[in-house]
Coordinates of C-alpha atoms in Angstrom, one line a residue:
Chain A
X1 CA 8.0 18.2 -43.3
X2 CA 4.7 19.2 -41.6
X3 CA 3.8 20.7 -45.3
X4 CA 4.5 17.1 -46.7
X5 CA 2.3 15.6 -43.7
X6 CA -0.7 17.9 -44.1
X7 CA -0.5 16.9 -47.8
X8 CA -0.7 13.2 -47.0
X9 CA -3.4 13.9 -44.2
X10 CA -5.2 15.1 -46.8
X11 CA -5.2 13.0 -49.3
X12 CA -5.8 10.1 -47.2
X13 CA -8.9 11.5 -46.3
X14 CA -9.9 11.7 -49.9
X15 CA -8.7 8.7 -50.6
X16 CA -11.5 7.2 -47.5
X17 CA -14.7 8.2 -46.8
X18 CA -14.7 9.4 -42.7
X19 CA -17.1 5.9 -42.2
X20 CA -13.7 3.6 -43.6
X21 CA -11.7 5.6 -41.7
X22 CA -13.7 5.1 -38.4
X23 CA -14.6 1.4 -39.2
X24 CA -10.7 0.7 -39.5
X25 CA -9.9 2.9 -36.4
X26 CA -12.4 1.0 -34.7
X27 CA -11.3 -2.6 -36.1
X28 CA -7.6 -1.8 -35.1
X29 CA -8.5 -0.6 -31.9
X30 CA -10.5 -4.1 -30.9
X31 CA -7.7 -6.0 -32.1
X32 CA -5.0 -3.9 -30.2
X33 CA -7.1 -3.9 -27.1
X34 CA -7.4 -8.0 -27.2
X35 CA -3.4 -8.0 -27.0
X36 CA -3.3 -4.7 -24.7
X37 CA -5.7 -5.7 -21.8
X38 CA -4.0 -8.9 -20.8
X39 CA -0.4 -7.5 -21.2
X40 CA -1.4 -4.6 -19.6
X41 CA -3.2 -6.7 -16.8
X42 CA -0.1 -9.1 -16.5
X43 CA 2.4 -6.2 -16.2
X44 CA 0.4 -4.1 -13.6
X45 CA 0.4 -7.4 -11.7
X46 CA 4.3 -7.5 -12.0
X47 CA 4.7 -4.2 -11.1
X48 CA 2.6 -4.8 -7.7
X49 CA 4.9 -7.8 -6.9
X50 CA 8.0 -6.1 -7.7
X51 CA 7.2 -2.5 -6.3
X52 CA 10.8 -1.6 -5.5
X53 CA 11.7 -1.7 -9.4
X54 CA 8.9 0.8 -9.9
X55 CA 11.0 3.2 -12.3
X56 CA 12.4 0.2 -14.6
X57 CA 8.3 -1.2 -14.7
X58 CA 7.7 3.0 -15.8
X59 CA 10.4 2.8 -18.6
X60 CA 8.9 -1.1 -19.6
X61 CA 5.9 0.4 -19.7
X62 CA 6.4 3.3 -21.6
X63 CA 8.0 0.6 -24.3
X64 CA 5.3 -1.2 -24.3
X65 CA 2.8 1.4 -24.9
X66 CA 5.2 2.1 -27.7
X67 CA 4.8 -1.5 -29.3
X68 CA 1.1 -1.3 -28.6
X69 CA 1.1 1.9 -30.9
X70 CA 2.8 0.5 -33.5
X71 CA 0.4 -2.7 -33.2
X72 CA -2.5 -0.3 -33.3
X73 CA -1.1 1.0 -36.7
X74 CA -0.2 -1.8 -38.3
X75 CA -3.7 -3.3 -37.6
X76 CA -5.0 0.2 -38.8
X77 CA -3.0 -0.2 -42.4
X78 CA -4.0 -3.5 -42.4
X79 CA -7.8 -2.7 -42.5
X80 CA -7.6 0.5 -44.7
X81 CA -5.3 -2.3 -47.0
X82 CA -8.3 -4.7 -47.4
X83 CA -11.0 -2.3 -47.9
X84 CA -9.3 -0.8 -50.9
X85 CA -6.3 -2.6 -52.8
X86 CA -4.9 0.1 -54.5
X87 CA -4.1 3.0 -51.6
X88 CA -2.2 5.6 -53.6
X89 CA -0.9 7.3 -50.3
X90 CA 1.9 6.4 -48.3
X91 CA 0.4 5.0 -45.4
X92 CA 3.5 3.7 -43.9
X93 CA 5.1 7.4 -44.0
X94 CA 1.8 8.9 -42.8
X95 CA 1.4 6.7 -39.8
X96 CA 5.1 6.8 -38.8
X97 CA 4.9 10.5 -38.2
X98 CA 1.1 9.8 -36.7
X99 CA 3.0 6.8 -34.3
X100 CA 5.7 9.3 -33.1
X101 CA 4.0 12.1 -32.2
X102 CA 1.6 9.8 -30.1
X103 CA 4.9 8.6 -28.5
X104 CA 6.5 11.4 -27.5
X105 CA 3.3 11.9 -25.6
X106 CA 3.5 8.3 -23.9
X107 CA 7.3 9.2 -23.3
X108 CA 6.0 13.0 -21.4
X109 CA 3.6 11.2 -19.1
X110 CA 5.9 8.4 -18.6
X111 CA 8.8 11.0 -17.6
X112 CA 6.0 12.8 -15.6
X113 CA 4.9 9.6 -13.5
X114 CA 8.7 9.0 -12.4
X115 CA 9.5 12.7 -11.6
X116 CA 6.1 14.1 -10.6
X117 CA 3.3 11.5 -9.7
X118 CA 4.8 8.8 -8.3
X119 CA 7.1 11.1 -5.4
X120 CA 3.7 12.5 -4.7
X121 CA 2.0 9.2 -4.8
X122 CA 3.7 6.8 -2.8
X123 CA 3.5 8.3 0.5
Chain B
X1 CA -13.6 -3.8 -38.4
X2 CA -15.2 -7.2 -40.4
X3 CA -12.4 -7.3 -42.7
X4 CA -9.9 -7.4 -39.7
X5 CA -12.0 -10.1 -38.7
X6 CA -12.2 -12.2 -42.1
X7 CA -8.6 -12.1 -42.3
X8 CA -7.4 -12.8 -38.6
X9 CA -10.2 -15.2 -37.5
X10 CA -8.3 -18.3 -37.8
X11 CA -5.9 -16.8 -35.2
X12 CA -8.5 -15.8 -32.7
X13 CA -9.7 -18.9 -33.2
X14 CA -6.7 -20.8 -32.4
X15 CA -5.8 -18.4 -29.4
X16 CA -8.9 -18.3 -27.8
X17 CA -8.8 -21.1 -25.0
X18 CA -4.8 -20.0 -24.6
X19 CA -6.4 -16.6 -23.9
X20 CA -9.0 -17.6 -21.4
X21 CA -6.6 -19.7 -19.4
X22 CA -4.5 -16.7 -18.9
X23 CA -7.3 -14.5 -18.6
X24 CA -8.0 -16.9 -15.8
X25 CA -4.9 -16.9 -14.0
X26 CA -4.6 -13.4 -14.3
X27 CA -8.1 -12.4 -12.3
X28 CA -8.6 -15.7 -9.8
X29 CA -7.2 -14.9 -6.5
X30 CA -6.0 -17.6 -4.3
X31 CA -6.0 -17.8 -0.1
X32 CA -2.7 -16.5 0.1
X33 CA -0.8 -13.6 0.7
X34 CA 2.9 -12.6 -0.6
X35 CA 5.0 -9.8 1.1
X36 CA 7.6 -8.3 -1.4
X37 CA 9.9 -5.6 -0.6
X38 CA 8.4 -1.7 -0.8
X39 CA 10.2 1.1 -0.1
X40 CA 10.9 4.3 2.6
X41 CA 8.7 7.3 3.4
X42 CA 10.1 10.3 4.8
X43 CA 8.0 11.0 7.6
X44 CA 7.9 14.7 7.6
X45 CA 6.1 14.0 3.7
X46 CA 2.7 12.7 6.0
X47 CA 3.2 14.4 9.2
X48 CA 4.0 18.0 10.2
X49 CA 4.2 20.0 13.5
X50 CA 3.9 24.3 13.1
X51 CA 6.8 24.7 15.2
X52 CA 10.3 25.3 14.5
X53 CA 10.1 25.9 11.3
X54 CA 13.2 27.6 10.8
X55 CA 14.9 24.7 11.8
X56 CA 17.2 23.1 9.4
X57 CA 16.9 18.9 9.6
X58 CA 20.3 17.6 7.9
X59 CA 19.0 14.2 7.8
X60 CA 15.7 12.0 7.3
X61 CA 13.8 9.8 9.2
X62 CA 11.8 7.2 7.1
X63 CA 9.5 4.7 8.0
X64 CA 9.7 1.5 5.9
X65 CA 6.6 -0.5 4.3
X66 CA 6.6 -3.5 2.3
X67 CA 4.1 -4.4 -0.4
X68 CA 1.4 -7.3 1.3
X69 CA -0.4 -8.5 -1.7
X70 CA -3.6 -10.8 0.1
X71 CA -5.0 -13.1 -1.9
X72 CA -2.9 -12.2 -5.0
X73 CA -3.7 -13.8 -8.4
X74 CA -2.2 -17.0 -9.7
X75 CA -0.1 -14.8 -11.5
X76 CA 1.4 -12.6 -9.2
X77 CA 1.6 -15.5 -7.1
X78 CA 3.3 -17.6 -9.8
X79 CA 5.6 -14.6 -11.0
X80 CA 6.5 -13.8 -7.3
X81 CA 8.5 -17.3 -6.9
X82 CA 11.5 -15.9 -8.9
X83 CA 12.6 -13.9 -6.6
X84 CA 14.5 -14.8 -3.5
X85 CA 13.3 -11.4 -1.7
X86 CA 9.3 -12.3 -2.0
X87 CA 7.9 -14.6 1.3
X88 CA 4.5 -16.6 0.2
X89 CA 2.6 -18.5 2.4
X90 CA -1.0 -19.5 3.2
X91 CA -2.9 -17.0 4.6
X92 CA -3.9 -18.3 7.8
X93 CA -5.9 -16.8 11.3
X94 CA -8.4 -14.0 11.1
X95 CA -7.1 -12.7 8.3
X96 CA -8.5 -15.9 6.5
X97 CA -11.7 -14.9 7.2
X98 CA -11.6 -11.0 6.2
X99 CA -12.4 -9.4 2.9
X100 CA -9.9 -7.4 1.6
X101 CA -11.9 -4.7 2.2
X102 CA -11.9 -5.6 5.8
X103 CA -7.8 -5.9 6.0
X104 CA -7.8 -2.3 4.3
X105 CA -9.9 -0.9 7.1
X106 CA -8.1 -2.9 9.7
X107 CA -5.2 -1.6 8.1
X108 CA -6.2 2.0 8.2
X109 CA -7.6 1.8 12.0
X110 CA -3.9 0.5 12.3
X111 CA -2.8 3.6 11.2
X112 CA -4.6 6.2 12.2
X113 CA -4.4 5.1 16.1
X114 CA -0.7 4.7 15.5
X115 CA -0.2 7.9 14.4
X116 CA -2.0 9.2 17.4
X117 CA 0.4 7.2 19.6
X118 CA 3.6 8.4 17.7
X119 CA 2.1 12.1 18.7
X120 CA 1.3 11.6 22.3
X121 CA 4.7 10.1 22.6
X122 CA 6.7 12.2 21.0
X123 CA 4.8 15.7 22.7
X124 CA 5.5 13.7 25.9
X125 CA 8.5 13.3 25.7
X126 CA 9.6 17.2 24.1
X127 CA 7.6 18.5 26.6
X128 CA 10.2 17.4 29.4
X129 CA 12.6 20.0 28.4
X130 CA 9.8 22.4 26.7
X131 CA 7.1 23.4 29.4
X132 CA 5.2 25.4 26.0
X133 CA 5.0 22.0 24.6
X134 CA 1.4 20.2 25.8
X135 CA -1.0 17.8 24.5
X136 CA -4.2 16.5 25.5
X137 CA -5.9 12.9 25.2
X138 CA -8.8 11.4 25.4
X139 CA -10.2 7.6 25.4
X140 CA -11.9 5.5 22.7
X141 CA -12.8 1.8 22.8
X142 CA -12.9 0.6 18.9
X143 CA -14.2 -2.3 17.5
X144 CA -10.8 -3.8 16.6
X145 CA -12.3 -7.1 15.5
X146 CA -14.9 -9.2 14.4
X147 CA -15.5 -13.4 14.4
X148 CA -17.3 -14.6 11.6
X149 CA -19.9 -15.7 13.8
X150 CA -20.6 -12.6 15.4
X151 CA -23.7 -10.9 14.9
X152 CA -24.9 -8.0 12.6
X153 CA -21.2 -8.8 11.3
X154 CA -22.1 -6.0 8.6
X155 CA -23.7 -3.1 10.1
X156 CA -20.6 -3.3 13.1
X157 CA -17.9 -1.8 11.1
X158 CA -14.4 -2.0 12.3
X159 CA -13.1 1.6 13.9
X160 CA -16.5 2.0 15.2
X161 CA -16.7 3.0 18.9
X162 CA -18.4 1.1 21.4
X163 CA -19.8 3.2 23.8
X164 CA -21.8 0.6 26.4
X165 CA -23.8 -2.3 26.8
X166 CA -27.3 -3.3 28.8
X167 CA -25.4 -6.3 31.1
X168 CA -27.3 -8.5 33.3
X169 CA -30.0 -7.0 35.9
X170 CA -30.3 -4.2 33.0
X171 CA -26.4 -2.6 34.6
X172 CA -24.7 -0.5 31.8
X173 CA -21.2 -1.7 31.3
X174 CA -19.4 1.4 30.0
X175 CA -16.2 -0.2 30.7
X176 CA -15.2 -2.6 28.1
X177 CA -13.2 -5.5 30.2
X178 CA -16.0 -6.0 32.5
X179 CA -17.9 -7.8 29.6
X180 CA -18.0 -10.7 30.0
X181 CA -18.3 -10.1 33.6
X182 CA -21.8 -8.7 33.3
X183 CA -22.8 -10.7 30.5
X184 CA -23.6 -14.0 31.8
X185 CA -27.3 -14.8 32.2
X186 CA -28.8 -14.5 29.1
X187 CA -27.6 -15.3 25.2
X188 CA -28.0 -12.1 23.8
X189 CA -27.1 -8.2 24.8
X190 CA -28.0 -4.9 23.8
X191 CA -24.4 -3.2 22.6
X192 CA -24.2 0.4 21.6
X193 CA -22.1 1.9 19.3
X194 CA -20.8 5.2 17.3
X195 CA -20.0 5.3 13.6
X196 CA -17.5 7.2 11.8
X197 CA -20.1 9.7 10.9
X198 CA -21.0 10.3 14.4
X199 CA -24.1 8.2 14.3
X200 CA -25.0 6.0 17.7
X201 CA -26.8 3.1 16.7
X202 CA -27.5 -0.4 18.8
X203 CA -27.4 -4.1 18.0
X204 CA -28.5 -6.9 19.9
X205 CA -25.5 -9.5 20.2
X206 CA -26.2 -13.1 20.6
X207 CA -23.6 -15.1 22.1
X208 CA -22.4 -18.5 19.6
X209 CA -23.1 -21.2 21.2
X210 CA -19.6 -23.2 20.7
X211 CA -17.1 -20.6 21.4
X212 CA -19.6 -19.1 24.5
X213 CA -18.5 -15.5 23.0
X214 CA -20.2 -12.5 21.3
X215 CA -17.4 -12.6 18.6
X216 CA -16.5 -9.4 18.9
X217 CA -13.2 -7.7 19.7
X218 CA -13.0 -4.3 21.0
X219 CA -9.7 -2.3 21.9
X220 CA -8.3 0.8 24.2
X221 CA -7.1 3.8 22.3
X222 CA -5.8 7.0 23.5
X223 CA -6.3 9.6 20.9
X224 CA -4.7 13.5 20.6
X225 CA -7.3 16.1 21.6
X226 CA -5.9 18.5 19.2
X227 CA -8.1 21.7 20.7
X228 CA -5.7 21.3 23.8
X229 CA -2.5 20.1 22.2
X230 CA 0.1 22.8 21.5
X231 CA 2.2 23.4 19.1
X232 CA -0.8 22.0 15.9
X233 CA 0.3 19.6 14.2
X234 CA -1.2 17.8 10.2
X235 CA -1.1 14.7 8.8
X236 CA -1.4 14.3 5.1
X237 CA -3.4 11.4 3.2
X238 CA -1.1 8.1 3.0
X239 CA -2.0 5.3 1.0
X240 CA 0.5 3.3 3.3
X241 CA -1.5 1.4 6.3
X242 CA -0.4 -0.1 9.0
X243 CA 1.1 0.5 12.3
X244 CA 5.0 -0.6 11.5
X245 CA 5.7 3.2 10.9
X246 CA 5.2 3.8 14.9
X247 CA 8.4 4.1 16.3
X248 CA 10.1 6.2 12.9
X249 CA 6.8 8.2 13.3
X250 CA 7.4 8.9 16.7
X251 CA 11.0 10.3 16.2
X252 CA 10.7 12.1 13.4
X253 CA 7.5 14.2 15.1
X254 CA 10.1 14.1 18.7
X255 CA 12.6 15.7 16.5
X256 CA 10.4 18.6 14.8
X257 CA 9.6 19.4 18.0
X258 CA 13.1 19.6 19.9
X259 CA 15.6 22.3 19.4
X260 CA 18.4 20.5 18.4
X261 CA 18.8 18.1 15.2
X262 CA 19.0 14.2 16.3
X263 CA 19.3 13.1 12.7
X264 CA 23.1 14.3 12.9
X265 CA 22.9 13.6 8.9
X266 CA 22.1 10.6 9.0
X267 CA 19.2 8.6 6.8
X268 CA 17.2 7.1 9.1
X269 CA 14.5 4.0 9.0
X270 CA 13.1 1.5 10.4
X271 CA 10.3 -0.2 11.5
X272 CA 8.4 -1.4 14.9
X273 CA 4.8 -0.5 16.4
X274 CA 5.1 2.1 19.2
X275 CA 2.9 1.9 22.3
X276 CA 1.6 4.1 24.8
X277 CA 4.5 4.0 27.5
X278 CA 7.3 4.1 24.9
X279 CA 8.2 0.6 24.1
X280 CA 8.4 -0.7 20.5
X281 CA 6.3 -3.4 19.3
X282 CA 7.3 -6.9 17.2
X283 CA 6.1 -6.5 13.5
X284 CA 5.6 -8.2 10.0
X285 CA 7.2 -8.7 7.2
X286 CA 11.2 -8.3 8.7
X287 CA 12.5 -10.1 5.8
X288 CA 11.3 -7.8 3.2
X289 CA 11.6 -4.3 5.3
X290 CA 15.4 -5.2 5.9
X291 CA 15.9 -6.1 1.9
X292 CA 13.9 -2.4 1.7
X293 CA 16.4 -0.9 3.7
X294 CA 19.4 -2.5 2.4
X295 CA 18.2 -1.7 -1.2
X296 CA 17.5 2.2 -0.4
X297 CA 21.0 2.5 1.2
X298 CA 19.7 3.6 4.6
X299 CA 22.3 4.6 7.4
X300 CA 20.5 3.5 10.8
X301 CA 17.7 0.8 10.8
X302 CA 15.8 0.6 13.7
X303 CA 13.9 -2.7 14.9
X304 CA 12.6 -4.3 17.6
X305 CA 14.2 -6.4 20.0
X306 CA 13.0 -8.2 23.1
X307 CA 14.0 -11.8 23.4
X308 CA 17.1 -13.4 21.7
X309 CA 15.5 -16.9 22.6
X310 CA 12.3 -15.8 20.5
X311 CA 12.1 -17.4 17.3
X312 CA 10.3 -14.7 15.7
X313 CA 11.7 -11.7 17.8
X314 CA 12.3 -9.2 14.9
X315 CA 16.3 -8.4 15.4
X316 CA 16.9 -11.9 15.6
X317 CA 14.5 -12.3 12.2
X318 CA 16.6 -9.4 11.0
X319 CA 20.0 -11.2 11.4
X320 CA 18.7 -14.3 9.2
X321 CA 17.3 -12.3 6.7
X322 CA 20.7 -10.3 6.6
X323 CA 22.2 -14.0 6.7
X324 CA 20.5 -15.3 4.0
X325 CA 20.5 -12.8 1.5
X326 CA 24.6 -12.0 2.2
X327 CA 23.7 -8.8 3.9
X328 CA 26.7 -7.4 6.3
X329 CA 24.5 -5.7 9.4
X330 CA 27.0 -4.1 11.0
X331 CA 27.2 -0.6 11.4
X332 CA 23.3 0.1 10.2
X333 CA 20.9 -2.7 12.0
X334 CA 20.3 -1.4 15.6
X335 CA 18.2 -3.4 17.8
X336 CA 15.7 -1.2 20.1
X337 CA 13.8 -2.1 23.1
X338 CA 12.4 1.6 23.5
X339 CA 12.0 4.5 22.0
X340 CA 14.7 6.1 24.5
X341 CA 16.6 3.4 22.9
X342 CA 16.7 5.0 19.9
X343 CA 17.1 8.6 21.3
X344 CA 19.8 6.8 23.4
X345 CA 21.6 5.3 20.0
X346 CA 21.4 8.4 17.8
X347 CA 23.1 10.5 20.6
X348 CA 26.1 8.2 21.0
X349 CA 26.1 5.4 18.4
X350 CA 29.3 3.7 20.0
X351 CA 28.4 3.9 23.5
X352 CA 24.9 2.3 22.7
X353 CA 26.6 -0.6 22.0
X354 CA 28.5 -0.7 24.6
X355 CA 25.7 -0.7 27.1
X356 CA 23.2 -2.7 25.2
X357 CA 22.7 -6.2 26.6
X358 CA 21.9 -9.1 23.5

């Protein structure tokens, strides 16, 4: 699996030179961030008004983050998808093992705000 | 990056006033405030005495905040209507006319000088039975308040001391209620004050000429000496203000303090400001502390009770708000006039009632 993954990493970076790589990171990151900031806003905003559900708004959170993640990727695909037509490696694979590594890490510091930070924080 | 752009642009285009209105609604704050229910702090997580450590506690004692959101946005305002437990309402009084910023520090002044009350109570009161047990106090007139008339409104912080005032015939009034006594020839007074970095500094006030006052407010506070207080005693950053947590502060330092346990396993809260000679003052916000409380499952909620024929007397809030929301309060709501009160309830719950007067 992680021999199959470094052989995709790979050729994806042959396939793209680091400067369409970085212009589509950066592309789907704008786009994601237009959606992100006001959801982001809107739910810190319901969190504040509905404090005593905190640990739900954590777990809503950490979904959303999720979503957000796989927006960010499928706006990444996207751009790689219009620069070059014909993409001979399998994006979709490439960036599903990419998406879940990223959210196992959103799932750790979610799980660490609702056992660790937030017993020390609200005091 | 531009191909993105090329290919969603008739989107953004389309979304872009929808986004701006909700940008819009997300960031403007409007003059109101909205108090939602918050939660319980165990006291002994902010306070701590170095005595009797070995002591085992078999219950907690919690003091209770709510979340008061001032000036929220129009959408926490809008998204705080669907539920039944959230109070809006105009903001109204002084508080209209402070910053945030202001409330925070009025907030934190709240705090701090309650905390030292809960202390000087609480030593007091261990140190009946415990001659090792003694603490010492000292005075401090704060600025507790400030019109927005008042003078040098910005370099006057609230918290700082006032330490005199050049009256008429050039007297010094170091004692703050003779004021106005002293200050009625002339428009404008020489006050001068301490910082919070130990700085003295004076302002010349000018009285405004419709209200006839210098606009400021200025308060009494005893605070703990803690060279000559025995046994120590350290209080943790909160990011909870206020001075609600008085009377729960007051018994959960009482009880580190005392030999025996009066939490008799029981999770305690509640809420009411505590003052110098023990009673237990009216607070905000009942509604939403007694949802808190009913929500975290506490055993015993203390709160304040003086007057049955008071509309806003906090027990008798408490019994609508119980009411209302199909809360039973029997059993866990305990009205208290004092802090003995509450000594005198978690000693003997049944015979508390039977003594106690509604």
């Amino acid at each position: 699996m992680i021999k199959k993954y470094l052989e995709m990493t790979k050729s994806y970076k042959e396939e793209f030179t680091t400067r369409e790589i970085i212009s589509a990171i950066y592309g789907a990151f704008i786009f994601t961030l237009l959606i992100a900031l006001p959801a982001l806003a809107a739910i810190g905003q319901i969190i504040s008004v509905y404090l005593y559900y905190l640990t739900f708004w954590v777990i809503l959170l950490i979904i959303v983050m999720i979503l957000l993640n796989m927006l960010f990727h499928h706006f990444l695909k996207k751009a790689l998808v219009l620069k070059k037509s014909e993409i001979k490696t399998d994006l979709d694979t490439l960036f599903l093992i990419d998406q879940i590594i990223i959210d196992i890490i959103f799932v750790i510091i979610g799980l660490l705000f609702i056992f660790v930070f937030i017993p020390i924080l609200m005091v | 990056m531009n191909e993105l752009t090329k290919a969603y642009w008739p989107y953004v285009k389309v979304l872009i006033i929808p986004y701006l209105f909700f940008a819009f609604v997300l960031f403007y704050p409007i003059g109101y405030y909205l108090d939602t229910p918050g939660g319980i702090t165990e006291v002994e997580s902010i306070i701590s005495v170095d005595y009797n450590q070995d002591k085992e506690i078999s219950g907690t004692i919690s003091s209770t905040y709510i979340v008061s959101i001032t000036r929220p946005t129009f959408f926490q305002f809008m998204i705080g209507q669907f539920s039944d437990y959230n109070n809006a309402n105009i903001l109204t009084g002084s508080y209209a006319d402070y910053t945030n910023e202001e409330i925070a520090q009025i907030s934190y002044l709240d705090k701090e000088t309650s905390v030292n009350a809960a202390v000087i109570l609480a030593y007091q009161e261990a140190q009946i039975d415990n001659p090792e047990i003694f603490i010492d106090t000292y005075e401090k007139v704060m600025v507790f308040g400030k019109a927005n008339y008042m003078s040098f409104y910005d370099d006057i912080a609230f918290g700082d001391e006032f330490l005199y005032a050049i009256g008429d015939q050039d007297v010094i009034i170091d004692d703050f209620t003779l004021i106005s006594t002293y200050t009625t020839e002339k428009d404008s007074y020489e006050f001068f004050f301490k910082n919070d970095k130990g700085v003295e500094y004076s302002r010349i006030l000018t009285k405004d000429p419709e209200a006839g006052k210098f606009g400021l407010t200025l308060k009494l506070y005893y605070l703990v000496n803690k060279e000559n207080t025995y046994p120590n005693y350290s209080e943790k950053n909160s990011n909870i203000g206020g001075p609600s947590g008085g009377l729960l502060q007051t018994l959960a330092i009482y009880n580190m303090l005392v030999e025996e346990d009066i939490t008799g396993g029981k999770k305690i809260a509640g809420t009411g400001t505590i003052n110098y000679d023990g009673t237990v003052g009216y607070i905000g916000g009942t509604e939403q502390k007694i949802i808190t409380a009913y929500i975290n499952k506490v055993d015993v909620f203390f709160i304040p009770y003086h007057d049955e024929n008071y509309y806003y007397d906090n027990y008798m809030e408490a019994l609508r708000a119980c009411e209302k929301h199909g809360i039973d309060p029997t059993g866990w709501l305990v009205p208290v006039r004092t802090f003995a009160d509450s000594l005198s309830y978690l000693a003997d719950p049944e015979g508390y009632w039977e003594g106690f007067v509604l």
